[in-house]
XYZ file of C-alpha atoms in Angstrom:
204
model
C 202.166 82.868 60.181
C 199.479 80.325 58.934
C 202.563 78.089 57.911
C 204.004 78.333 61.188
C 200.443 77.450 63.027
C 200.236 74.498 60.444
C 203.515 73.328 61.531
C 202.691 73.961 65.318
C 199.089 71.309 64.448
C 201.061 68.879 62.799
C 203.869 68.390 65.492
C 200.942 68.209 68.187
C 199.800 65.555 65.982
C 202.822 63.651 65.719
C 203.576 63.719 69.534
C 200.477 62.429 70.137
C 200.564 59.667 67.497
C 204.270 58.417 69.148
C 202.802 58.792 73.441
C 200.214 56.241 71.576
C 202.700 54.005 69.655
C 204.705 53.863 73.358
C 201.485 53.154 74.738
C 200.799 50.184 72.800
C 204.841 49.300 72.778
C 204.107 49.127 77.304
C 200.580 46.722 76.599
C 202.241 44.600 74.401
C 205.414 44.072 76.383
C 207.984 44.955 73.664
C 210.927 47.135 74.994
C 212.486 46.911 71.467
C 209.403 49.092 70.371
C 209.170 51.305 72.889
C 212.849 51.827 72.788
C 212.330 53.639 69.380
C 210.023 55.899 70.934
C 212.641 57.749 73.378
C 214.653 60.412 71.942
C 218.066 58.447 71.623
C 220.108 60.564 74.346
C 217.935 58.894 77.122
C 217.413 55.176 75.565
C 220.130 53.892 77.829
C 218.744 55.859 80.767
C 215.283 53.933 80.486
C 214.818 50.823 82.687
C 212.639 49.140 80.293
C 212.390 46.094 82.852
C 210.717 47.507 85.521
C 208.162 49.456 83.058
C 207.336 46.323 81.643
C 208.078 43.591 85.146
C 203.840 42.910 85.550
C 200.324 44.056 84.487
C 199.388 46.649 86.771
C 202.246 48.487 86.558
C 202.237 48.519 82.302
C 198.661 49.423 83.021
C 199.658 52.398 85.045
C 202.333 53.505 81.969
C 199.587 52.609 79.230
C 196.837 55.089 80.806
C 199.711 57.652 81.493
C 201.296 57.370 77.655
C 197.523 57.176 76.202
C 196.452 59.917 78.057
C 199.504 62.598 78.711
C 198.456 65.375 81.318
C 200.126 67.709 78.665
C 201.895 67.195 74.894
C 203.690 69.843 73.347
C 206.005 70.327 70.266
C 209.042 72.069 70.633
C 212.237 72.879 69.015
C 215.697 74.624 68.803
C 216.354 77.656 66.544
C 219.886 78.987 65.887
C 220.337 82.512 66.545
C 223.773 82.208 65.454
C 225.899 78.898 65.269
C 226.789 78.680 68.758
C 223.123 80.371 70.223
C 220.307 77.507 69.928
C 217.356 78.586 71.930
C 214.514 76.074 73.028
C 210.945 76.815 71.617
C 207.523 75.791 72.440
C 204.465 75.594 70.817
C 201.522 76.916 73.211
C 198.444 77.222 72.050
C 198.439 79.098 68.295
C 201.857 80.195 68.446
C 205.467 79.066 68.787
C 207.217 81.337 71.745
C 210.806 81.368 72.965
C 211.189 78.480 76.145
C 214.238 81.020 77.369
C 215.614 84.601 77.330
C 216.953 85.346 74.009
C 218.849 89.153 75.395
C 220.341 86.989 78.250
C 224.154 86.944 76.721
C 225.831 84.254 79.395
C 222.773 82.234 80.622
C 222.809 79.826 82.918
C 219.542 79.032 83.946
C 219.147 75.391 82.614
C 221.923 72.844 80.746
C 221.975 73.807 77.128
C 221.952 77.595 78.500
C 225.052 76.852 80.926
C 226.793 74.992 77.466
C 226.371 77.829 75.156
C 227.813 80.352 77.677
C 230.580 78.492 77.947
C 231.161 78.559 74.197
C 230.669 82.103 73.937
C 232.837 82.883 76.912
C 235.525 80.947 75.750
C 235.593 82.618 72.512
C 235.626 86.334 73.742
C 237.716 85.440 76.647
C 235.931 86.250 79.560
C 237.579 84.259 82.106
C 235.205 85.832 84.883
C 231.857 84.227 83.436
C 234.075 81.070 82.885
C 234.767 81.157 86.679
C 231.283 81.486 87.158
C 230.343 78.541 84.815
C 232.830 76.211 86.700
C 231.372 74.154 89.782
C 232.114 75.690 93.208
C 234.594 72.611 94.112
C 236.578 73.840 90.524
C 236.492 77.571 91.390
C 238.834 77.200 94.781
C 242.483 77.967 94.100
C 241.501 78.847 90.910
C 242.099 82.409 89.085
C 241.052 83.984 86.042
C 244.673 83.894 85.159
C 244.878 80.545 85.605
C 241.981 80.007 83.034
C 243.287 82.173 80.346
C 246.572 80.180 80.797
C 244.661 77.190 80.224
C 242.871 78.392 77.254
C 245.036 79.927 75.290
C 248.925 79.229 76.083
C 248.960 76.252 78.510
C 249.851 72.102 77.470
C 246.368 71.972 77.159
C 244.781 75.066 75.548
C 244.747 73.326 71.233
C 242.713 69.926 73.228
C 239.968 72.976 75.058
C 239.624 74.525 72.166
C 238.992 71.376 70.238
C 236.652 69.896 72.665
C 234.768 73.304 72.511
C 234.785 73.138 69.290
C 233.065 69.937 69.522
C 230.560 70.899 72.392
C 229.255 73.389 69.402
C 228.378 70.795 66.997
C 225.827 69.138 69.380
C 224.447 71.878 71.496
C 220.884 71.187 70.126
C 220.595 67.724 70.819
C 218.842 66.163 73.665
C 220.193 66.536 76.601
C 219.070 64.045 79.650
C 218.709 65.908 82.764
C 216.729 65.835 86.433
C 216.378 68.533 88.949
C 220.363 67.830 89.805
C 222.532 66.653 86.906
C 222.673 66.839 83.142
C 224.452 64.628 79.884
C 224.673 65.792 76.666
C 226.148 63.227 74.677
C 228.558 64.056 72.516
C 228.777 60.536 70.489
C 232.166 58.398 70.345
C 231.345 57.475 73.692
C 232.615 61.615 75.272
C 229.661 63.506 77.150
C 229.425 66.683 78.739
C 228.251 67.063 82.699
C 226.816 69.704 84.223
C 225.284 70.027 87.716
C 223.083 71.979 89.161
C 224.631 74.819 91.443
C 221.538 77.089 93.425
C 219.193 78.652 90.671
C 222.282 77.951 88.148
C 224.159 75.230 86.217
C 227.574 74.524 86.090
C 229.665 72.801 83.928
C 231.473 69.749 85.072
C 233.591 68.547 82.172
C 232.904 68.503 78.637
């Protein structure tokens, strides 16, 4: 346990020490440098030009970076090759960010992703259904999905792209209260979209 609160110290440490070194990046005007201190999922995402465009706005970003309302570690453990769960450190302890007993999730992206996996696998085309945006799900059957999956023209490329999706389910994953990327490198990405309370998976 005293490892683990060590651990939890020394991360708090380190996110503090980068919100400075982006702080520092914004005053001196160098978007190279504060490039390298977003996760590299979102570096595209990040319009370095207007953070930087005059003073009183980098002022605005250096007091914000300096100064974070809130910094904490946190971090993905496997459960089982397909089942990363988000962490977070709070306080003394690290504590699970999500529902661990929750078997087909869908509550935020990387949730909705691993469901999918897992559903895919055991063959429950109903949760698939369920994990496919509303627009998808009309004139669609269960039928149709275990067609898809496992006999149809397309069922060897699913099954490899899941197979992909699995590799990279604990990377970062750039997301707002609407839409979510998960890149999957070689320029492929999976989409998801917000659905209600739930998320949905666009393509992957």
């Amino acid at each position: 346990m005293l490892v683990v609160v060590a651990c939890g110290g020394r991360e708090l440490r380190g996110l503090r020490h980068a919100s400075d070194e982006a702080a520092t990046a914004v005053r001196r005007s160098d978007a190279r440098a504060l490039s390298t201190q977003v996760v590299v999922g979102a570096r595209n995402r990040v319009d370095y030009r207007a953070i930087l465009a005059d003073k009183l706005g980098r002022a605005e970003w250096v007091r914000r970076l300096a100064s974070p309302d809130a910094v904490r570690p946190t971090a993905v453990i496997f459960l089982a090759p397909d089942q990363p769960l988000a962490t977070v450190w709070t306080a003394r302890a690290w504590h699970f960010a999500e529902d661990p007993t929750l078997v087909y999730d869908q509550s935020n992206p990387r949730a909705a992703l691993r469901s999918l996996v897992r559903a895919s696998r055991l063959q429950r085309w109903d949760v698939l259904m369920g994990l496919a945006p509303e627009r998808y799900r009309l004139g669609l059957s269960e039928d149709d999905l275990r067609r898809a999956w496992s006999e149809g023209e397309y069922a060897s490329a699913l099954q490899a792209a899941r197979d992909r999706l699995v590799r990279h389910l604990a990377e970062p994953i750039v997301s707002d209260a609407h839409e979510a990327v998960l890149d999957l490198g070689d320029g492929e990405s999976a989409h998801l979209e917000r659905e209600g309370t739930r998320w949905v998976v666009v393509d992957f």
